[in-house]
Each structure stands twice: as structure tokens, then as C-alpha cells.
Amino acid sequence: AQTVTQSQPEMSVQEAETVTLSCTYDTSESDYYLFWYKQPPSRQMILVIRQEAYKQQNATENRFSVNFQKAAKSFSLKISDSQLGDAAMYFCAWRGAQKLVFGQGTRLTINP
Amino acid sequence: ETGVTQTPRHLVMGMTNKKSLKCEQHLGHNAMYWYKQSAKKPLELMFVYNFKEQTENNSVPSRFSPECPNSSHLFLHLHTLQPEDSALYLCASSQGAGRAGNTIYFGEGSWLTVV
């Protein structure tokens, strides 16, 4: 069975600084994707970034980037130049052919 | 504006009531999903529909009854729920259910409180 683990229940960062959220996963499948979703107080789950497992190059989306270490099954999210609007729950997710499995989430607080 | 719309956003119901949650997607997708998000638990997949056919029921109690009349609409019919069923119910859609690369897009959720 696939599992996704986020070991940091809460994180905080000063506005304009950089923060890294950790995620590890376990799977025996070879074809999968990894995602980071953001859930602000409105509770809508918003896609932040995605990574194809077969690609070695780390995905980047503006201020958001990932560090994908396939052998270590690690998929961390780096947020640069943190903004107040980045405050939210962040969920790491693994997607195979049949399932999307979420981690427990990390609550990110941005300090002004 | 989200491509996946859920109504109602908030629902309070008694344990003997019958109510329904509605989801509509405007993204041209073929797969739709119901997820449950409870406090202190990861998101739990409940049901998957692919081209209107149910392809997954994640051992969900029969008091939750899904309906997918077409690829754009998904309902969750609720009957004789328990207080522990109080949660945020998230609807989602994707291009197809069977490919890892098909990103899943979520609605804003329906807050359900069972009293």
C-alpha cells in the first residue's frame, strides 16, 4: 500500500524568507506522480505543483519548487520569498493509476 | 472561480434526515471523486466514478449513497448519518481516473454537521 508522510505538523516562517516542507512516500509502483496541494482557510484544495516520477528535473512554479529524491522517496516543497497569502495547510500527495493518497498535512504560518 | 462547484457549502442535518450534496464540474473531465476530510485525519477517498461508472467504493457505509448521472454531475445522498460523519466533503474531478498523470482538481467542499 502507498503511504505519504509529512513529519512537520506545523511550520512558520518570516515573510519574505524561504521555507521547506518535507514529505516522504512509499510505493512499489513505477508510474506515479507527486503533488503539493494548498488548502487555505476557504478549504478549497488548490494545486501548487506537480512532479512526474520519471523526470529527474525538479518541478518549479514561480516561487514554489520541489526537491525530488526518487531513490530516497522524498519530495519536499520549497517556498521562496514567502508571502502572507501562502499561509495555509499544505498537503503532499502521491497519485498512481487508481489512487490519490494524501499526507497528514503541514500548517504553514507566515509571520509579518 | 473554481471549475468544480459544490452545493450546499454548509449543511446541518439531524440523524434521521435525508439530504444530498451536489457537485458539478465545468472542466470537461470524465472522472469524479468524493473525499472526506475529518479533523486530525488525512483525506479519505470515498468513491470514484469514471465515465459515469463507479470504479471504487472505499468501504464506505451504505448511509452514504453516491449518484453520477453524467460526467459533469455527482451527488452524495445522505441518510441516517451519525455525528461522527460530520466533516468536510470534497468533490474532485480529473480527465480520467486511470492515469497517474491526470491531475485531480477539487471543489471548495461542503461542510456537514450531523446533530
PDB file of C-alpha atoms in Angstrom:
ATOM      1  CA  ALA A   1       0.000   0.000   0.000  1.00  0.00           C
ATOM      2  CA  GLN A   2       1.097   3.521  -0.696  1.00  0.00           C
ATOM      3  CA  THR A   3       1.756   5.862   2.179  1.00  0.00           C
ATOM      4  CA  VAL A   4       2.630   9.536   2.347  1.00  0.00           C
ATOM      5  CA  THR A   5       4.202  11.024   5.445  1.00  0.00           C
ATOM      6  CA  GLN A   6       4.569  14.663   6.378  1.00  0.00           C
ATOM      7  CA  SER A   7       6.601  14.811   9.545  1.00  0.00           C
ATOM      8  CA  GLN A   8       6.064  18.513  10.280  1.00  0.00           C
ATOM      9  CA  PRO A   9       2.547  19.198  11.606  1.00  0.00           C
ATOM     10  CA  GLU A  10       3.322  22.928  11.798  1.00  0.00           C
ATOM     11  CA  MET A  11       5.888  25.285  10.347  1.00  0.00           C
ATOM     12  CA  SER A  12       6.338  29.031  10.499  1.00  0.00           C
ATOM     13  CA  VAL A  13       8.444  31.458   8.506  1.00  0.00           C
ATOM     14  CA  GLN A  14       9.062  35.162   8.376  1.00  0.00           C
ATOM     15  CA  GLU A  15       7.561  36.999   5.469  1.00  0.00           C
ATOM     16  CA  ALA A  16       9.964  37.200   2.508  1.00  0.00           C
ATOM     17  CA  GLU A  17      12.060  34.282   3.758  1.00  0.00           C
ATOM     18  CA  THR A  18      12.315  30.737   2.442  1.00  0.00           C
ATOM     19  CA  VAL A  19      10.740  27.653   3.969  1.00  0.00           C
ATOM     20  CA  THR A  20      10.931  23.959   3.090  1.00  0.00           C
ATOM     21  CA  LEU A  21       8.159  21.478   3.811  1.00  0.00           C
ATOM     22  CA  SER A  22       9.099  17.800   3.996  1.00  0.00           C
ATOM     23  CA  CYS A  23       7.355  14.793   2.531  1.00  0.00           C
ATOM     24  CA  THR A  24       8.297  11.149   2.166  1.00  0.00           C
ATOM     25  CA  TYR A  25       6.328   8.412   0.475  1.00  0.00           C
ATOM     26  CA  ASP A  26       6.399   4.699  -0.017  1.00  0.00           C
ATOM     27  CA  THR A  27       5.330   2.875  -3.146  1.00  0.00           C
ATOM     28  CA  SER A  28       6.224  -0.141  -5.226  1.00  0.00           C
ATOM     29  CA  GLU A  29       4.706   1.315  -8.393  1.00  0.00           C
ATOM     30  CA  SER A  30       6.899   2.759 -11.102  1.00  0.00           C
ATOM     31  CA  ASP A  31       4.379   5.078 -12.779  1.00  0.00           C
ATOM     32  CA  TYR A  32       3.279   7.775 -10.403  1.00  0.00           C
ATOM     33  CA  TYR A  33       3.100  11.494  -9.892  1.00  0.00           C
ATOM     34  CA  LEU A  34       3.616  13.605  -6.812  1.00  0.00           C
ATOM     35  CA  PHE A  35       1.717  16.744  -5.920  1.00  0.00           C
ATOM     36  CA  TRP A  36       1.635  19.515  -3.406  1.00  0.00           C
ATOM     37  CA  TYR A  37      -1.772  20.982  -2.662  1.00  0.00           C
ATOM     38  CA  LYS A  38      -2.521  24.065  -0.609  1.00  0.00           C
ATOM     39  CA  GLN A  39      -5.674  24.386   1.499  1.00  0.00           C
ATOM     40  CA  PRO A  40      -6.281  27.950   2.716  1.00  0.00           C
ATOM     41  CA  PRO A  41      -8.980  28.812   5.280  1.00  0.00           C
ATOM     42  CA  SER A  42     -11.565  28.720   2.466  1.00  0.00           C
ATOM     43  CA  ARG A  43     -10.871  24.933   2.490  1.00  0.00           C
ATOM     44  CA  GLN A  44     -10.581  24.570  -1.266  1.00  0.00           C
ATOM     45  CA  MET A  45      -7.724  22.245  -2.194  1.00  0.00           C
ATOM     46  CA  ILE A  46      -5.558  24.142  -4.658  1.00  0.00           C
ATOM     47  CA  LEU A  47      -2.863  22.519  -6.755  1.00  0.00           C
ATOM     48  CA  VAL A  48       0.525  24.131  -6.126  1.00  0.00           C
ATOM     49  CA  ILE A  49       2.928  21.975  -8.116  1.00  0.00           C
ATOM     50  CA  ARG A  50       3.301  18.504  -9.569  1.00  0.00           C
ATOM     51  CA  GLN A  51       6.211  16.234 -10.383  1.00  0.00           C
ATOM     52  CA  GLU A  52       6.374  13.285 -12.758  1.00  0.00           C
ATOM     53  CA  ALA A  53       8.270  10.426 -11.150  1.00  0.00           C
ATOM     54  CA  TYR A  54      10.087   9.592 -14.389  1.00  0.00           C
ATOM     55  CA  LYS A  55      11.544  13.093 -14.647  1.00  0.00           C
ATOM     56  CA  GLN A  56      14.771  13.815 -12.834  1.00  0.00           C
ATOM     57  CA  GLN A  57      14.417  17.559 -13.208  1.00  0.00           C
ATOM     58  CA  ASN A  58      12.740  19.195 -10.246  1.00  0.00           C
ATOM     59  CA  ALA A  59       9.492  20.999 -10.986  1.00  0.00           C
ATOM     60  CA  THR A  60       9.304  24.748 -10.484  1.00  0.00           C
ATOM     61  CA  GLU A  61       6.298  27.049 -10.434  1.00  0.00           C
ATOM     62  CA  ASN A  62       7.189  30.673  -9.757  1.00  0.00           C
ATOM     63  CA  ARG A  63       8.171  30.876  -6.058  1.00  0.00           C
ATOM     64  CA  PHE A  64       7.451  27.195  -5.493  1.00  0.00           C
ATOM     65  CA  SER A  65       9.922  24.440  -6.260  1.00  0.00           C
ATOM     66  CA  VAL A  66      10.410  20.844  -5.258  1.00  0.00           C
ATOM     67  CA  ASN A  67      13.394  18.714  -4.341  1.00  0.00           C
ATOM     68  CA  PHE A  68      12.545  15.272  -5.672  1.00  0.00           C
ATOM     69  CA  GLN A  69      14.837  12.490  -4.492  1.00  0.00           C
ATOM     70  CA  LYS A  70      13.412   9.357  -6.080  1.00  0.00           C
ATOM     71  CA  ALA A  71      15.753   6.831  -4.504  1.00  0.00           C
ATOM     72  CA  ALA A  72      15.098   8.266  -1.079  1.00  0.00           C
ATOM     73  CA  LYS A  73      11.358   8.625  -1.856  1.00  0.00           C
ATOM     74  CA  SER A  74      11.478  12.204  -0.717  1.00  0.00           C
ATOM     75  CA  PHE A  75       9.531  15.122  -2.174  1.00  0.00           C
ATOM     76  CA  SER A  76       9.993  18.422  -0.363  1.00  0.00           C
ATOM     77  CA  LEU A  77       8.430  21.764  -1.242  1.00  0.00           C
ATOM     78  CA  LYS A  78      10.425  24.983  -1.097  1.00  0.00           C
ATOM     79  CA  ILE A  79       8.604  28.290  -0.921  1.00  0.00           C
ATOM     80  CA  SER A  80      10.789  31.304  -1.661  1.00  0.00           C
ATOM     81  CA  ASP A  81      10.005  34.901  -0.743  1.00  0.00           C
ATOM     82  CA  SER A  82       7.122  33.785   1.491  1.00  0.00           C
ATOM     83  CA  GLN A  83       4.014  35.931   1.356  1.00  0.00           C
ATOM     84  CA  LEU A  84       1.144  36.312   3.793  1.00  0.00           C
ATOM     85  CA  GLY A  85      -1.143  34.657   1.260  1.00  0.00           C
ATOM     86  CA  ASP A  86       0.948  31.496   1.454  1.00  0.00           C
ATOM     87  CA  ALA A  87      -0.443  30.756   4.919  1.00  0.00           C
ATOM     88  CA  ALA A  88      -2.398  27.516   4.622  1.00  0.00           C
ATOM     89  CA  MET A  89      -2.351  23.781   5.170  1.00  0.00           C
ATOM     90  CA  TYR A  90      -0.069  22.098   2.670  1.00  0.00           C
ATOM     91  CA  PHE A  91      -0.679  18.528   1.636  1.00  0.00           C
ATOM     92  CA  CYS A  92       1.730  16.264  -0.149  1.00  0.00           C
ATOM     93  CA  ALA A  93       0.037  13.648  -2.341  1.00  0.00           C
ATOM     94  CA  TRP A  94       1.000  10.577  -4.334  1.00  0.00           C
ATOM     95  CA  ARG A  95      -1.003   9.602  -7.410  1.00  0.00           C
ATOM     96  CA  GLY A  96      -0.875   6.235  -9.077  1.00  0.00           C
ATOM     97  CA  ALA A  97      -3.147   4.834 -11.751  1.00  0.00           C
ATOM     98  CA  GLN A  98      -6.003   4.277  -9.347  1.00  0.00           C
ATOM     99  CA  LYS A  99      -5.484   6.370  -6.280  1.00  0.00           C
ATOM    100  CA  LEU A 100      -4.528   9.735  -4.887  1.00  0.00           C
ATOM    101  CA  VAL A 101      -3.068   9.341  -1.390  1.00  0.00           C
ATOM    102  CA  PHE A 102      -2.544  12.342   0.863  1.00  0.00           C
ATOM    103  CA  GLY A 103      -0.212  13.028   3.738  1.00  0.00           C
ATOM    104  CA  GLN A 104      -1.452  14.419   7.036  1.00  0.00           C
ATOM    105  CA  GLY A 105      -0.633  17.997   6.121  1.00  0.00           C
ATOM    106  CA  THR A 106       1.626  20.764   7.388  1.00  0.00           C
ATOM    107  CA  ARG A 107       0.151  24.000   8.684  1.00  0.00           C
ATOM    108  CA  LEU A 108       2.272  26.915   7.470  1.00  0.00           C
ATOM    109  CA  THR A 109       2.141  30.230   9.285  1.00  0.00           C
ATOM    110  CA  ILE A 110       3.680  33.369   7.808  1.00  0.00           C
ATOM    111  CA  ASN A 111       4.917  35.909  10.342  1.00  0.00           C
ATOM    112  CA  PRO A 112       4.775  39.536   9.157  1.00  0.00           C
TER     113      PRO A 112
ATOM    114  CA  GLU B   1     -13.881  30.867  -9.895  1.00  0.00           C
ATOM    115  CA  THR B   2     -13.407  27.167  -9.371  1.00  0.00           C
ATOM    116  CA  GLY B   3     -14.026  24.637 -12.136  1.00  0.00           C
ATOM    117  CA  VAL B   4     -15.613  22.315  -9.579  1.00  0.00           C
ATOM    118  CA  THR B   5     -18.660  23.678  -7.779  1.00  0.00           C
ATOM    119  CA  GLN B   6     -20.203  22.167  -4.672  1.00  0.00           C
ATOM    120  CA  THR B   7     -23.549  22.924  -3.056  1.00  0.00           C
ATOM    121  CA  PRO B   8     -24.504  23.486  -0.363  1.00  0.00           C
ATOM    122  CA  ARG B   9     -21.342  24.856   1.211  1.00  0.00           C
ATOM    123  CA  HIS B  10     -22.732  24.243   4.684  1.00  0.00           C
ATOM    124  CA  LEU B  11     -25.309  21.695   5.808  1.00  0.00           C
ATOM    125  CA  VAL B  12     -26.661  20.849   9.235  1.00  0.00           C
ATOM    126  CA  MET B  13     -28.833  17.776   9.440  1.00  0.00           C
ATOM    127  CA  GLY B  14     -30.380  15.559  12.049  1.00  0.00           C
ATOM    128  CA  MET B  15     -29.601  11.891  12.259  1.00  0.00           C
ATOM    129  CA  THR B  16     -32.954  10.928  10.756  1.00  0.00           C
ATOM    130  CA  ASN B  17     -32.857  13.414   7.895  1.00  0.00           C
ATOM    131  CA  LYS B  18     -32.237  12.713   4.221  1.00  0.00           C
ATOM    132  CA  LYS B  19     -30.160  15.271   2.358  1.00  0.00           C
ATOM    133  CA  SER B  20     -27.902  15.419  -0.669  1.00  0.00           C
ATOM    134  CA  LEU B  21     -24.645  17.073  -1.600  1.00  0.00           C
ATOM    135  CA  LYS B  22     -24.218  18.189  -5.181  1.00  0.00           C
ATOM    136  CA  CYS B  23     -21.094  18.604  -7.259  1.00  0.00           C
ATOM    137  CA  GLU B  24     -20.718  19.953 -10.786  1.00  0.00           C
ATOM    138  CA  GLN B  25     -17.548  20.235 -12.810  1.00  0.00           C
ATOM    139  CA  HIS B  26     -17.046  22.574 -15.758  1.00  0.00           C
ATOM    140  CA  LEU B  27     -13.662  21.235 -16.843  1.00  0.00           C
ATOM    141  CA  GLY B  28     -14.752  18.624 -19.368  1.00  0.00           C
ATOM    142  CA  HIS B  29     -13.413  15.838 -17.181  1.00  0.00           C
ATOM    143  CA  ASN B  30     -14.565  12.226 -17.196  1.00  0.00           C
ATOM    144  CA  ALA B  31     -13.787  11.177 -13.648  1.00  0.00           C
ATOM    145  CA  MET B  32     -15.296  12.456 -10.414  1.00  0.00           C
ATOM    146  CA  TYR B  33     -14.499  11.727  -6.801  1.00  0.00           C
ATOM    147  CA  TRP B  34     -15.831  12.169  -3.278  1.00  0.00           C
ATOM    148  CA  TYR B  35     -13.336  12.681  -0.458  1.00  0.00           C
ATOM    149  CA  LYS B  36     -13.975  13.064   3.260  1.00  0.00           C
ATOM    150  CA  GLN B  37     -11.814  15.344   5.383  1.00  0.00           C
ATOM    151  CA  SER B  38     -12.160  14.947   9.137  1.00  0.00           C
ATOM    152  CA  ALA B  39     -10.209  16.713  11.825  1.00  0.00           C
ATOM    153  CA  LYS B  40      -6.877  15.033  12.582  1.00  0.00           C
ATOM    154  CA  LYS B  41      -7.195  12.565   9.693  1.00  0.00           C
ATOM    155  CA  PRO B  42      -5.748  12.553   6.191  1.00  0.00           C
ATOM    156  CA  LEU B  43      -8.164  12.992   3.331  1.00  0.00           C
ATOM    157  CA  GLU B  44     -10.049   9.775   2.732  1.00  0.00           C
ATOM    158  CA  LEU B  45     -11.169   8.707  -0.708  1.00  0.00           C
ATOM    159  CA  MET B  46     -14.802   7.580  -0.638  1.00  0.00           C
ATOM    160  CA  PHE B  47     -15.930   6.968  -4.210  1.00  0.00           C
ATOM    161  CA  VAL B  48     -14.581   7.181  -7.745  1.00  0.00           C
ATOM    162  CA  TYR B  49     -16.642   7.447 -10.905  1.00  0.00           C
ATOM    163  CA  ASN B  50     -15.112   7.102 -14.340  1.00  0.00           C
ATOM    164  CA  PHE B  51     -17.362   7.842 -17.331  1.00  0.00           C
ATOM    165  CA  LYS B  52     -20.401   7.652 -15.015  1.00  0.00           C
ATOM    166  CA  GLU B  53     -19.491   4.190 -13.747  1.00  0.00           C
ATOM    167  CA  GLN B  54     -18.452   3.652 -10.155  1.00  0.00           C
ATOM    168  CA  THR B  55     -14.954   2.214 -10.136  1.00  0.00           C
ATOM    169  CA  GLU B  56     -14.159   2.467  -6.466  1.00  0.00           C
ATOM    170  CA  ASN B  57     -16.048   2.319  -3.196  1.00  0.00           C
ATOM    171  CA  ASN B  58     -13.579   2.597  -0.367  1.00  0.00           C
ATOM    172  CA  SER B  59     -15.632   0.568   2.129  1.00  0.00           C
ATOM    173  CA  VAL B  60     -17.997   3.460   2.691  1.00  0.00           C
ATOM    174  CA  PRO B  61     -21.085   2.754   4.870  1.00  0.00           C
ATOM    175  CA  SER B  62     -24.339   2.433   2.960  1.00  0.00           C
ATOM    176  CA  ARG B  63     -25.756   5.523   4.649  1.00  0.00           C
ATOM    177  CA  PHE B  64     -23.694   7.372   2.018  1.00  0.00           C
ATOM    178  CA  SER B  65     -25.091   6.759  -1.450  1.00  0.00           C
ATOM    179  CA  PRO B  66     -23.394   8.310  -4.475  1.00  0.00           C
ATOM    180  CA  GLU B  67     -25.036   9.039  -7.795  1.00  0.00           C
ATOM    181  CA  CYS B  68     -23.383  10.081 -11.045  1.00  0.00           C
ATOM    182  CA  PRO B  69     -25.998  10.805 -13.740  1.00  0.00           C
ATOM    183  CA  ASN B  70     -23.411  12.132 -16.201  1.00  0.00           C
ATOM    184  CA  SER B  71     -19.720  13.001 -16.312  1.00  0.00           C
ATOM    185  CA  SER B  72     -20.366  16.552 -15.112  1.00  0.00           C
ATOM    186  CA  HIS B  73     -22.507  15.883 -12.063  1.00  0.00           C
ATOM    187  CA  LEU B  74     -22.002  13.905  -8.900  1.00  0.00           C
ATOM    188  CA  PHE B  75     -24.266  13.609  -5.890  1.00  0.00           C
ATOM    189  CA  LEU B  76     -23.811  12.211  -2.421  1.00  0.00           C
ATOM    190  CA  HIS B  77     -27.097  11.185  -0.851  1.00  0.00           C
ATOM    191  CA  LEU B  78     -27.068  11.153   2.927  1.00  0.00           C
ATOM    192  CA  HIS B  79     -29.418   9.143   5.145  1.00  0.00           C
ATOM    193  CA  THR B  80     -29.421   8.304   8.873  1.00  0.00           C
ATOM    194  CA  LEU B  81     -25.973   9.718   9.428  1.00  0.00           C
ATOM    195  CA  GLN B  82     -24.089   9.655  12.696  1.00  0.00           C
ATOM    196  CA  PRO B  83     -22.415  12.572  14.481  1.00  0.00           C
ATOM    197  CA  GLU B  84     -19.008  11.128  13.570  1.00  0.00           C
ATOM    198  CA  ASP B  85     -19.910  11.679   9.915  1.00  0.00           C
ATOM    199  CA  SER B  86     -19.564  15.415  10.485  1.00  0.00           C
ATOM    200  CA  ALA B  87     -16.736  16.509   8.209  1.00  0.00           C
ATOM    201  CA  LEU B  88     -15.778  18.442   5.124  1.00  0.00           C
ATOM    202  CA  TYR B  89     -16.790  16.564   1.982  1.00  0.00           C
ATOM    203  CA  LEU B  90     -14.701  17.420  -1.029  1.00  0.00           C
ATOM    204  CA  CYS B  91     -15.666  16.702  -4.586  1.00  0.00           C
ATOM    205  CA  ALA B  92     -12.987  16.468  -7.251  1.00  0.00           C
ATOM    206  CA  SER B  93     -12.601  15.693 -10.929  1.00  0.00           C
ATOM    207  CA  SER B  94      -9.904  14.687 -13.381  1.00  0.00           C
ATOM    208  CA  GLN B  95      -9.543  13.911 -17.055  1.00  0.00           C
ATOM    209  CA  GLY B  96      -9.753  10.197 -16.373  1.00  0.00           C
ATOM    210  CA  ALA B  97      -9.482   8.045 -13.283  1.00  0.00           C
ATOM    211  CA  GLY B  98      -6.978   5.537 -14.537  1.00  0.00           C
ATOM    212  CA  ARG B  99      -3.850   7.575 -15.285  1.00  0.00           C
ATOM    213  CA  ALA B 100      -1.412   8.814 -12.708  1.00  0.00           C
ATOM    214  CA  GLY B 101      -0.711  11.933 -14.733  1.00  0.00           C
ATOM    215  CA  ASN B 102      -4.277  13.197 -14.668  1.00  0.00           C
ATOM    216  CA  THR B 103      -4.278  15.928 -12.077  1.00  0.00           C
ATOM    217  CA  ILE B 104      -7.215  15.954  -9.706  1.00  0.00           C
ATOM    218  CA  TYR B 105      -8.955  19.295  -9.191  1.00  0.00           C
ATOM    219  CA  PHE B 106     -11.057  19.967  -6.121  1.00  0.00           C
ATOM    220  CA  GLY B 107     -14.145  21.942  -5.260  1.00  0.00           C
ATOM    221  CA  GLU B 108     -14.466  24.165  -2.215  1.00  0.00           C
ATOM    222  CA  GLY B 109     -16.098  21.477  -0.140  1.00  0.00           C
ATOM    223  CA  SER B 110     -19.357  21.029   1.730  1.00  0.00           C
ATOM    224  CA  TRP B 111     -19.232  21.331   5.499  1.00  0.00           C
ATOM    225  CA  LEU B 112     -21.563  18.755   7.009  1.00  0.00           C
ATOM    226  CA  THR B 113     -22.631  18.811  10.627  1.00  0.00           C
ATOM    227  CA  VAL B 114     -24.765  15.963  11.945  1.00  0.00           C
ATOM    228  CA  VAL B 115     -26.684  16.761  15.117  1.00  0.00           C
TER     229      VAL B 115
END
